[in-house]
CSV table of C-alpha atoms and ligand atoms in Angstrom, one decimal:
chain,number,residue,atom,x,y,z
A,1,UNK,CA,-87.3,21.9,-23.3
A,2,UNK,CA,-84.7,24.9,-23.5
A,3,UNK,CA,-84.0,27.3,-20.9
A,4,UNK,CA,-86.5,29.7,-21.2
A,5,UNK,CA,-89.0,27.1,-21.5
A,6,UNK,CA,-87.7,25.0,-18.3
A,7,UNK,CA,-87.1,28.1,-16.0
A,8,UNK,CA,-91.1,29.1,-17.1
A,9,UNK,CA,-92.5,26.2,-16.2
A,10,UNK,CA,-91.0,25.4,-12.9
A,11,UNK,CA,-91.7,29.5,-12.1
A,12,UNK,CA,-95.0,28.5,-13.0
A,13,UNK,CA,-95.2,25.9,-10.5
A,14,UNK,CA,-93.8,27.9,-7.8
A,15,UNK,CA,-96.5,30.5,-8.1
A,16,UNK,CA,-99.1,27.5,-7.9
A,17,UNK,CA,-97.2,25.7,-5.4
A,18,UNK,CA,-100.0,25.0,-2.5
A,19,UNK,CA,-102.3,23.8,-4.6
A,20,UNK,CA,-100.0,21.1,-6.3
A,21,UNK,CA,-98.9,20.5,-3.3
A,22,UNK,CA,-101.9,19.0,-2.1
A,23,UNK,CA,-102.9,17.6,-5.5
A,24,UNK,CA,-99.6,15.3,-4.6
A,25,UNK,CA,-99.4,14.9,-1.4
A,26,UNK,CA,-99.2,11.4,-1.4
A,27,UNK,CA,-96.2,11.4,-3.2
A,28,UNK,CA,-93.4,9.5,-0.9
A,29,UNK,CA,-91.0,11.6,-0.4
A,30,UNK,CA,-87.1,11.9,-0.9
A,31,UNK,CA,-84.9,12.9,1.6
A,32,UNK,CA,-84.7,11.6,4.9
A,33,UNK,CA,-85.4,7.6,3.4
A,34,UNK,CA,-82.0,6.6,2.5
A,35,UNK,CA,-80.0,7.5,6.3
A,36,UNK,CA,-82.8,7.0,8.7
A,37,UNK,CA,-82.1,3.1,8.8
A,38,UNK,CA,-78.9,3.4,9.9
A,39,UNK,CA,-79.1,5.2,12.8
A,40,UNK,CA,-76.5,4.9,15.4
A,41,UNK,CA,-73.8,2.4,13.0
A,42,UNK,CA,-71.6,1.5,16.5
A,43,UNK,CA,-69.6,-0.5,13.9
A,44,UNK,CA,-68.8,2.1,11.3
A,45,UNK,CA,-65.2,3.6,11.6
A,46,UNK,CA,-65.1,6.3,13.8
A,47,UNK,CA,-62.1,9.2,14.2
A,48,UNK,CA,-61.2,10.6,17.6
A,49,UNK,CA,-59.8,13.8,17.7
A,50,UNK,CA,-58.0,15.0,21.0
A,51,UNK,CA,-57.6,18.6,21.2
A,52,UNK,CA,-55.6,17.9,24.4
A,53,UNK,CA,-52.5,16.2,22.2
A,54,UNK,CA,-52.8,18.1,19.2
A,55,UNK,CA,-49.4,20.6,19.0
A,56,UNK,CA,-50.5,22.6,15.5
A,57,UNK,CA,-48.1,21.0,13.5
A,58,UNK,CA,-50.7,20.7,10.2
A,59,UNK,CA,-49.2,17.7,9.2
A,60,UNK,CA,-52.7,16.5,9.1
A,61,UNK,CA,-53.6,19.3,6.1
A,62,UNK,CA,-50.4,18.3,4.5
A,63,UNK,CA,-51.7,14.6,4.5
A,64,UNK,CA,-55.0,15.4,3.5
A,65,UNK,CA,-53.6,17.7,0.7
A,66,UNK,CA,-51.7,14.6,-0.7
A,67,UNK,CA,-53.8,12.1,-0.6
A,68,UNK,CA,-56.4,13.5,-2.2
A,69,UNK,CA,-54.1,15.4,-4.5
A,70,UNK,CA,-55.3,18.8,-4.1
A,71,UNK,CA,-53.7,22.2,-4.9
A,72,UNK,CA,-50.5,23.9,-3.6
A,73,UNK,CA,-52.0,25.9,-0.2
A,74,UNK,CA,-51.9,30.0,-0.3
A,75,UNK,CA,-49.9,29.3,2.6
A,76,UNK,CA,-47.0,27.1,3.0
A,77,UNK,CA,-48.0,24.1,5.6
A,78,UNK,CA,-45.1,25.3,7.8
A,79,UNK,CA,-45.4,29.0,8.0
A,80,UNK,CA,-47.3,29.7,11.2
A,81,UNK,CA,-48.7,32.8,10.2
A,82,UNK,CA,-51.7,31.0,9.3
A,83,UNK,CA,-52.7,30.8,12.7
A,84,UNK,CA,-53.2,34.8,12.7
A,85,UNK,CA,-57.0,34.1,11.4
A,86,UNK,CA,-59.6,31.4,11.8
A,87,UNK,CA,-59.7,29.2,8.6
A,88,UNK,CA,-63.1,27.5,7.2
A,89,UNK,CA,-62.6,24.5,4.8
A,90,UNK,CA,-62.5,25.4,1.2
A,91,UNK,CA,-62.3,23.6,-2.1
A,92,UNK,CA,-58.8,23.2,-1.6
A,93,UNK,CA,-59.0,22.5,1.9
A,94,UNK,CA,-60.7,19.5,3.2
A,95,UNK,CA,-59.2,19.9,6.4
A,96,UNK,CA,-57.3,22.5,8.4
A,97,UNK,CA,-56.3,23.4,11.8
A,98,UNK,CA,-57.2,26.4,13.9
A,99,UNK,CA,-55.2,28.1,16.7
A,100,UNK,CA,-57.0,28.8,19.7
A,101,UNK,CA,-55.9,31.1,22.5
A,102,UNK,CA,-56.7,29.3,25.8
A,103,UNK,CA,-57.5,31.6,29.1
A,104,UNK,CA,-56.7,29.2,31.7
A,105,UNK,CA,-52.9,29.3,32.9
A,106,UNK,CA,-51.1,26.2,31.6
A,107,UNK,CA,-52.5,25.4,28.6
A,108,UNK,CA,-50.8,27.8,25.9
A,109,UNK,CA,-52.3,27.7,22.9
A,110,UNK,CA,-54.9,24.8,21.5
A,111,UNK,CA,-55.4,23.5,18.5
A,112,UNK,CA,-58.6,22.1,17.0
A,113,UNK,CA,-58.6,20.0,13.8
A,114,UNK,CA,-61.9,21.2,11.3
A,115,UNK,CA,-63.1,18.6,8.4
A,116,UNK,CA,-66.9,17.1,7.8
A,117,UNK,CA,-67.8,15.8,10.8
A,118,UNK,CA,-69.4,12.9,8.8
A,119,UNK,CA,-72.5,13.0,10.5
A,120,UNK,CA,-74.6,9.8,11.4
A,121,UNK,CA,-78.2,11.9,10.3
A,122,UNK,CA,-76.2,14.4,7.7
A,123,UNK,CA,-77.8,17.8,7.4
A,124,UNK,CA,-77.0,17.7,3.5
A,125,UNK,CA,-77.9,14.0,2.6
A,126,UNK,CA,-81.3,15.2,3.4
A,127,UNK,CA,-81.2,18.4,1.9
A,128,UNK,CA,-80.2,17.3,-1.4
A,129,UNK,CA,-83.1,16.7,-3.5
A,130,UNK,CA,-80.9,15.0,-6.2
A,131,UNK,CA,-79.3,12.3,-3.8
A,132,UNK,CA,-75.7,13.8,-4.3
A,133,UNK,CA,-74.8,12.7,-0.7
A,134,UNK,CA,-75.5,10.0,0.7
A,135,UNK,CA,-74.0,8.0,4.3
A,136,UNK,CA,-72.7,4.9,4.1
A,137,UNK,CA,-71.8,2.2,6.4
A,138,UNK,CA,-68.8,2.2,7.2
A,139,UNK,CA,-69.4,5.7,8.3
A,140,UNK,CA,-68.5,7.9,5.6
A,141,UNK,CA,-70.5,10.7,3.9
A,142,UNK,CA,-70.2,10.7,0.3
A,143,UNK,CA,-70.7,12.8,-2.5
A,144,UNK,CA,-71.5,11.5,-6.2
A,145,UNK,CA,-70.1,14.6,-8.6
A,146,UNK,CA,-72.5,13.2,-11.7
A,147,UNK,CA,-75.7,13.9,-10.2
A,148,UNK,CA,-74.7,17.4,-8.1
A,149,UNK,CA,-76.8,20.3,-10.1
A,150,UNK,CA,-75.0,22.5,-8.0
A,151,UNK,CA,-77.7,23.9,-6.3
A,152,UNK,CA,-75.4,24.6,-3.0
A,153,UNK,CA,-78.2,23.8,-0.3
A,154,UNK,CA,-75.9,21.4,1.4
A,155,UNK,CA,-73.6,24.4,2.2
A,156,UNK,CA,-76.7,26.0,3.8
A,157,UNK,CA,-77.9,23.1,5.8
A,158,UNK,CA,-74.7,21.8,6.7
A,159,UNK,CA,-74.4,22.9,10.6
A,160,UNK,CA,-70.6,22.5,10.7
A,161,UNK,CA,-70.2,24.9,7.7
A,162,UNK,CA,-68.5,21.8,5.9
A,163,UNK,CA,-69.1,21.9,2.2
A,164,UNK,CA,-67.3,24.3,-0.2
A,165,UNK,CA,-67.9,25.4,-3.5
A,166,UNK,CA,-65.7,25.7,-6.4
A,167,UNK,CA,-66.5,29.2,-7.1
A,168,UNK,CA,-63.6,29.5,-9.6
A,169,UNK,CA,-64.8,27.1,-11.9
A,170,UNK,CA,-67.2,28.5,-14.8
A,171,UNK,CA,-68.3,25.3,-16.0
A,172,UNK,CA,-69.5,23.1,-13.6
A,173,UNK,CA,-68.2,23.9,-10.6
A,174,UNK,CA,-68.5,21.5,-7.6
A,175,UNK,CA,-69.3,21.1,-4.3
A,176,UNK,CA,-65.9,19.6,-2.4
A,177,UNK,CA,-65.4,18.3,1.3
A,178,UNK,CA,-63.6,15.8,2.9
A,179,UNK,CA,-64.1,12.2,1.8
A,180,UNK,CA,-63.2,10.6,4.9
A,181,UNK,CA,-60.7,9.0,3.2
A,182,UNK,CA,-63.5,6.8,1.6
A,183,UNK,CA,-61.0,5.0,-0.7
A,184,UNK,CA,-58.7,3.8,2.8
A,185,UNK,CA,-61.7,2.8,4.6
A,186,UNK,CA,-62.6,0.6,1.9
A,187,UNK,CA,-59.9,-1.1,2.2
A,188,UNK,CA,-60.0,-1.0,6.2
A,189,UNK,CA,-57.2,1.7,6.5
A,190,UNK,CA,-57.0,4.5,9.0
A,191,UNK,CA,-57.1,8.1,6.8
A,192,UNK,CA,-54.2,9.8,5.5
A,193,UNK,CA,-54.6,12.8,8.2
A,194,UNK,CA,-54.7,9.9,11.0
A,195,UNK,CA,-51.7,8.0,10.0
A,196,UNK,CA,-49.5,11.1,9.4
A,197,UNK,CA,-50.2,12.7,12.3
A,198,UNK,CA,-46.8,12.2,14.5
A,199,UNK,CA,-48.4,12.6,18.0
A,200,UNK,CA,-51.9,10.4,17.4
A,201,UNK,CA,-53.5,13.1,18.2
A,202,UNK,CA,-56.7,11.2,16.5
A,203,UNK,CA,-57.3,7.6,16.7
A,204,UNK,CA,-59.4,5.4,14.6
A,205,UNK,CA,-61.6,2.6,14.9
A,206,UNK,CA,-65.4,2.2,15.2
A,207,UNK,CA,-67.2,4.5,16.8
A,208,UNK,CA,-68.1,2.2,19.9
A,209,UNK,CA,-64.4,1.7,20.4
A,210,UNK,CA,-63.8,5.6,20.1
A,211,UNK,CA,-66.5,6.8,22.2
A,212,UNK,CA,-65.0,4.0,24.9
A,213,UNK,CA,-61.2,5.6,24.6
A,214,UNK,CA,-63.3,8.7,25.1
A,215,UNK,CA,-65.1,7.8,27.8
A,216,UNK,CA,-61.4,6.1,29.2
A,217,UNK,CA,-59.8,9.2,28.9
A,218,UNK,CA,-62.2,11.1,30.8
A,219,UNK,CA,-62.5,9.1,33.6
A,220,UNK,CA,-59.0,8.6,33.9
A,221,UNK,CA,-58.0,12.3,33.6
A,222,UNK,CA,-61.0,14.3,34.8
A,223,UNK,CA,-58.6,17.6,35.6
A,224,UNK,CA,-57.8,17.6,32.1
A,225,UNK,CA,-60.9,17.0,30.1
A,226,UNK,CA,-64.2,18.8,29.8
A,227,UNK,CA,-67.0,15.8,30.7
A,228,UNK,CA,-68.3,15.8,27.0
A,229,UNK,CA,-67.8,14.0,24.0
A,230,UNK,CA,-68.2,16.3,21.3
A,231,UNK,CA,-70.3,14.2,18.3
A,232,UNK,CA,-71.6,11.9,20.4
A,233,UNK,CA,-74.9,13.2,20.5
A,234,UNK,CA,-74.4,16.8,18.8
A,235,UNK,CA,-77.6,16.5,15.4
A,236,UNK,CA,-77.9,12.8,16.5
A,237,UNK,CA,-74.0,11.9,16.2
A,238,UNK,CA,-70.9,11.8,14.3
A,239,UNK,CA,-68.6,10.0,13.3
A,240,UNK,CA,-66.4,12.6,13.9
A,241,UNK,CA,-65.5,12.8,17.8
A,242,UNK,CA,-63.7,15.4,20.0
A,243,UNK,CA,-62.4,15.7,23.0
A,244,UNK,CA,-61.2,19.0,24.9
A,245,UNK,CA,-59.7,20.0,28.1
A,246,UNK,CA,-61.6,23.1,27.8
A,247,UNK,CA,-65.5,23.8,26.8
A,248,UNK,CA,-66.3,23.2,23.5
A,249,UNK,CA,-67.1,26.9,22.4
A,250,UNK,CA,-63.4,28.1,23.4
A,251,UNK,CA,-62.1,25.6,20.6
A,252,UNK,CA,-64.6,27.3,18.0
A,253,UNK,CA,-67.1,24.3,18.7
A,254,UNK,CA,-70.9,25.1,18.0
A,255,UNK,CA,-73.4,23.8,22.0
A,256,UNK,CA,-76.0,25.1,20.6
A,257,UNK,CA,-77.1,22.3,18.0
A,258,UNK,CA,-79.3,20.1,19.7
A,259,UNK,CA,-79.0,16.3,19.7
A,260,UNK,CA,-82.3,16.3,17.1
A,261,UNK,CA,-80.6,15.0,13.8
A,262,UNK,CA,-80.6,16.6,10.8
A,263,UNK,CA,-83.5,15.0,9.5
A,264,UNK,CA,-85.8,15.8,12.1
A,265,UNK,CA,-86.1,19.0,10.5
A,266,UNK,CA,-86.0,18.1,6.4
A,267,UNK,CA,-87.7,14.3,6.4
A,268,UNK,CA,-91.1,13.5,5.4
A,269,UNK,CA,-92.9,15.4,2.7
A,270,UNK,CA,-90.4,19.3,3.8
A,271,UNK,CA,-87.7,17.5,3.1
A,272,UNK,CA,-86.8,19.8,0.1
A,273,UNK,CA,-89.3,22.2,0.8
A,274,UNK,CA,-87.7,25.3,2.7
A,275,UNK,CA,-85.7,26.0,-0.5
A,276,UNK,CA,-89.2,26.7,-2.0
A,277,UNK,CA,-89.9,28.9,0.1
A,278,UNK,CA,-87.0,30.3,1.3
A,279,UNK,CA,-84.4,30.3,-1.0
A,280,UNK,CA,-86.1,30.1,-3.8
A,281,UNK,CA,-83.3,31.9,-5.9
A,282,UNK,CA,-80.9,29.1,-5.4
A,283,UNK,CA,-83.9,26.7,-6.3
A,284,UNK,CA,-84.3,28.3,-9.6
A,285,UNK,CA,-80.0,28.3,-10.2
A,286,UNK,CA,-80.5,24.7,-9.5
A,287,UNK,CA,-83.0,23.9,-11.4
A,288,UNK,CA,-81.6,25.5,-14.0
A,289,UNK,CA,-78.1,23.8,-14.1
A,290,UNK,CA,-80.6,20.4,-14.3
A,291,UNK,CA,-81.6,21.9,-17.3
A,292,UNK,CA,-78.0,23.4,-18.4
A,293,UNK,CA,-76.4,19.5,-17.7
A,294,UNK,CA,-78.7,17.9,-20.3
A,295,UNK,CA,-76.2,15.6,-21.3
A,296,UNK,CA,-75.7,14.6,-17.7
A,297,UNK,CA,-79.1,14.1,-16.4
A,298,UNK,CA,-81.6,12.6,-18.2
A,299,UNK,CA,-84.9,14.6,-19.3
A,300,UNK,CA,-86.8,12.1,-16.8
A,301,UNK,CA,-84.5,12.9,-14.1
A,302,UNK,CA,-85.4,16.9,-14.2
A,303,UNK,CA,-89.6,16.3,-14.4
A,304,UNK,CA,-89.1,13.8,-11.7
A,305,UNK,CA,-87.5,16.7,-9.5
A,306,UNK,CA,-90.0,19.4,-11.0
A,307,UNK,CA,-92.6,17.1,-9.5
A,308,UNK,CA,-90.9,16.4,-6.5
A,309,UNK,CA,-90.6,20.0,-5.5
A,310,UNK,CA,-94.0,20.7,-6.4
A,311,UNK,CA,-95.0,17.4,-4.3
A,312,UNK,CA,-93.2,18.6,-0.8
A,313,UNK,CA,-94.5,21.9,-1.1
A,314,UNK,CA,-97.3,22.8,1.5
A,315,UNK,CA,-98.8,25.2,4.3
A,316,UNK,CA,-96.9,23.6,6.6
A,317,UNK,CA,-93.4,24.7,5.0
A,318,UNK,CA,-93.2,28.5,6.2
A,319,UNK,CA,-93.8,27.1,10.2
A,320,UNK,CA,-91.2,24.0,9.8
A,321,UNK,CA,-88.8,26.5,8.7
A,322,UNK,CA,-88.5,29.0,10.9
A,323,UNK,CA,-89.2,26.4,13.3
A,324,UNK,CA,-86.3,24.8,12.5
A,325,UNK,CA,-84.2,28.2,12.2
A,326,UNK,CA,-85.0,29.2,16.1
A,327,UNK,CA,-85.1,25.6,17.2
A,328,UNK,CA,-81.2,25.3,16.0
A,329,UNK,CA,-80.2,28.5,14.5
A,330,UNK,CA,-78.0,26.5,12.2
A,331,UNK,CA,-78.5,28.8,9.1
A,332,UNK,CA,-76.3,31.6,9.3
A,333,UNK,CA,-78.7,34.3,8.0
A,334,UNK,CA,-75.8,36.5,6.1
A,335,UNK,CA,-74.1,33.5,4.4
A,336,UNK,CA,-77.9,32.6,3.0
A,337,UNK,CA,-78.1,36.2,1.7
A,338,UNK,CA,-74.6,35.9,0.1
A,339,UNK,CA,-75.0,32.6,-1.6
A,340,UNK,CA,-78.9,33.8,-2.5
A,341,UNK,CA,-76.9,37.0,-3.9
A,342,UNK,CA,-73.9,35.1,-5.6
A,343,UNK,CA,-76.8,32.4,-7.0
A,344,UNK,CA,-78.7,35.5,-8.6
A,345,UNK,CA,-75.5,37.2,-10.2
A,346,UNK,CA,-74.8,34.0,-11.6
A,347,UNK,CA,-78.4,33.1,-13.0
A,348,UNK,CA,-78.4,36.9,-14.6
A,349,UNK,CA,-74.7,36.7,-15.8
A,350,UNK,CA,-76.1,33.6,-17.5
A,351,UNK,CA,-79.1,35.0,-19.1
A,352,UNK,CA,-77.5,37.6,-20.5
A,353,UNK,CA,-74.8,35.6,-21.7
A,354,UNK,CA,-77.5,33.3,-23.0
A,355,UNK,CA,-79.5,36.4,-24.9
A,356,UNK,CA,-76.1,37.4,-26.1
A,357,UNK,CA,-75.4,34.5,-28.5
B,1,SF4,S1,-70.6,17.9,8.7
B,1,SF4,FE1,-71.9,18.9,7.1
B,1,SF4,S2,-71.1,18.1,5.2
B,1,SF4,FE2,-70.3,16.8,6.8
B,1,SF4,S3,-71.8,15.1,6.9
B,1,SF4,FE3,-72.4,16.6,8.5
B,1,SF4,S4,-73.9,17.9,7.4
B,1,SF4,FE4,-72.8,16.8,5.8
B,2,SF4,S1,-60.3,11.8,6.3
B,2,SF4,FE1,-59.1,12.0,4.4
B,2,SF4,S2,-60.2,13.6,3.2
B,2,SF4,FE2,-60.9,13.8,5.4
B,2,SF4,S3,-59.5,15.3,6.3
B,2,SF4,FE3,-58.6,13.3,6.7
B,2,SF4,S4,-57.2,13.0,5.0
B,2,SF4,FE4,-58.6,14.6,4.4
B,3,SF4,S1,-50.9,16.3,12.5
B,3,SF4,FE1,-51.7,15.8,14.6
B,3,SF4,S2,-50.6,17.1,16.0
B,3,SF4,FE2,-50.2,17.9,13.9
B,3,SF4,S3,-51.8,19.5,13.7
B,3,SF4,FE3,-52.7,17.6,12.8
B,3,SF4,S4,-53.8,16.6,14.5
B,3,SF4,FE4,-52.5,18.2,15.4
């Protein structure tokens, strides 16, 4: 099947989409499967990050960078003008740390520590029609580079605004965020952003033993925390935990998530379904790099998703959405339109190229 052929048929499908979808509505679905039995992991390792002890040193980033042997940063890891904006992660960045100015007298400045919050329900395991994510046990959130079309709905769904993009890349550009360190954990070690930082600012263990320092900490220092533990119950937990003397928002922390996990909006037969309907641009790019990665996923691989897609697809897709827009306005509605503009530039580039040669 070429391109023209590929891109027909599954345009094809969308137009027909309702009535497929209940021709195979029986199909099981996807998403949703693979993380909903391990709800809760108390035993999975755990990072708690105390914005109360962090000083802004980034040795952290520096650590990270290392380990995972990513690129020189625009900006030197001791030059504090990086402070004059708030950072996002990028491809480059797995981790960084934001400058906060605190209000209340006697603080000074905070300083809040941003990477994937490894989520125990995560937003873009069960947005990923082709499995590239997946949770594990020991509490990390993985990504698998083979299977990853590149479609970039994990960078919509995420609610931490986590995933990044290797834009610069022509060929095969991938989706990056922070591993958890997934090599250390295997072998039982703390990550390299815990063990370098020179105040233990974070601590590791499993997340029952974190959320107890938590708890410890709290109760034993009530003047200087907040009563909240940020990620135990934020979209059904992370593995990811915070702790702040002020509330969460003031550190650049969303409140208004929910404790509903991630898949209590994509499981079941929607759990691919909004990009149908929604951003059905970035369906098509992604469908297309299927078909563009031949060599990398097999023919059956592509009808199997063609079918899928066409499977999930259903009246009840339009109401789940926007249900699940105003129910946890997670989606930021101008980074959608941008990647639903950059994911059309990119498809026409393409076909022109394409028609070129
Ligand atoms: S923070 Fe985002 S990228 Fe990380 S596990 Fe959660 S949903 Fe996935
Ligand atoms: S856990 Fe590893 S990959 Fe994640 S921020 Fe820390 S050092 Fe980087
Ligand atoms: S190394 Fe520790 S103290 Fe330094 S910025 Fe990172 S978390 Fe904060």
């Amino acid at each position: 099947m070429n391109r023209r052929k590929f891109l027909g048929a599954i345009g094809a499908a969308g137009l027909t989409i309702t009535g497929a979808g209940k021709v195979l509505a029986g199909e099981k679905p996807v998403m949703g499967a693979a993380v909903k039995d391990i709800e809760g992991l108390p035993d999975s390792y755990a990072v708690l990050f105390d914005s109360n002890i962090c000083i802004g040193c980034r040795q952290c980033e520096m650590g990270c960078n290392q380990e995972n042997q990513l690129p020189e940063p625009d900006v030197d890891f001791h030059d504090p003008r990086i402070f004059e904006q708030i950072r996002r992660t990028d491809w480059k960045t797995y981790t960084l740390i934001n400058q906060y100015d605190d209000e209340a007298p006697g603080l000074g400045w905070l300083y809040r520590k941003t990477q994937c919050m490894h989520c125990l329900e995560p937003a873009c395991a069960h947005s990923c029609f082709v499995k590239a994510f997946h949770k594990r046990r020991d509490g990390a959130v993985v990504y698998d580079r083979k299977v990853c079309v590149g479609c970039r709905y994990c960078m919509m769904a995420c609610p931490f605004n986590i995933p990044a993009y290797e834009y610069h890349i022509a060929l095969d550009p991938l989706v990056t965020k922070c591993t958890f360190c997934e090599h250390r954990l295997l072998e039982g070690r703390e990550p390299a952003c815990v063990e370098i930082c020179p105040v233990r600012a974070m601590e590791f263990g499993t997340r029952t033993e974190m959320l107890n320092l938590a708890r410890r900490r709290i109760l034993d220092n009530p003047d200087m925390y907040v009563d909240h533990i940020y990620g135990e119950h934020e979209m059904g937990g992370t593995n990811w935990l915070y702790l702040s003397p002020v509330p969460f928002p003031e550190i650049g922390m969303r409140m208004d998530l929910g404790t509903d996990p991630a898949g209590n909006y994509t499981s079941g037969a929607l759990g691919g379904v909004p990009i149908i309907t929604a951003f059905w641009p970035v369906l098509l790019v992604g469908a297309y790099a299927i078909a563009r990665r031949k060599d990398k996923v097999a023919k059956e691989e592509r009808d199997q998703y063609v079918s899928r897609m066409i499977a999930q697809a259903g009246p009840e897709v339009g109401r789940k959405l926007a249900e699940r827009l105003s129910k946890t306005q997670e989606l930021d509605q101008a980074a959608i339109e941008e990647e639903v503009r950059k994911a059309l530039a990119e498809a026409a580039a393409k076909t022109e190229s394409e028609e070129a040669h």
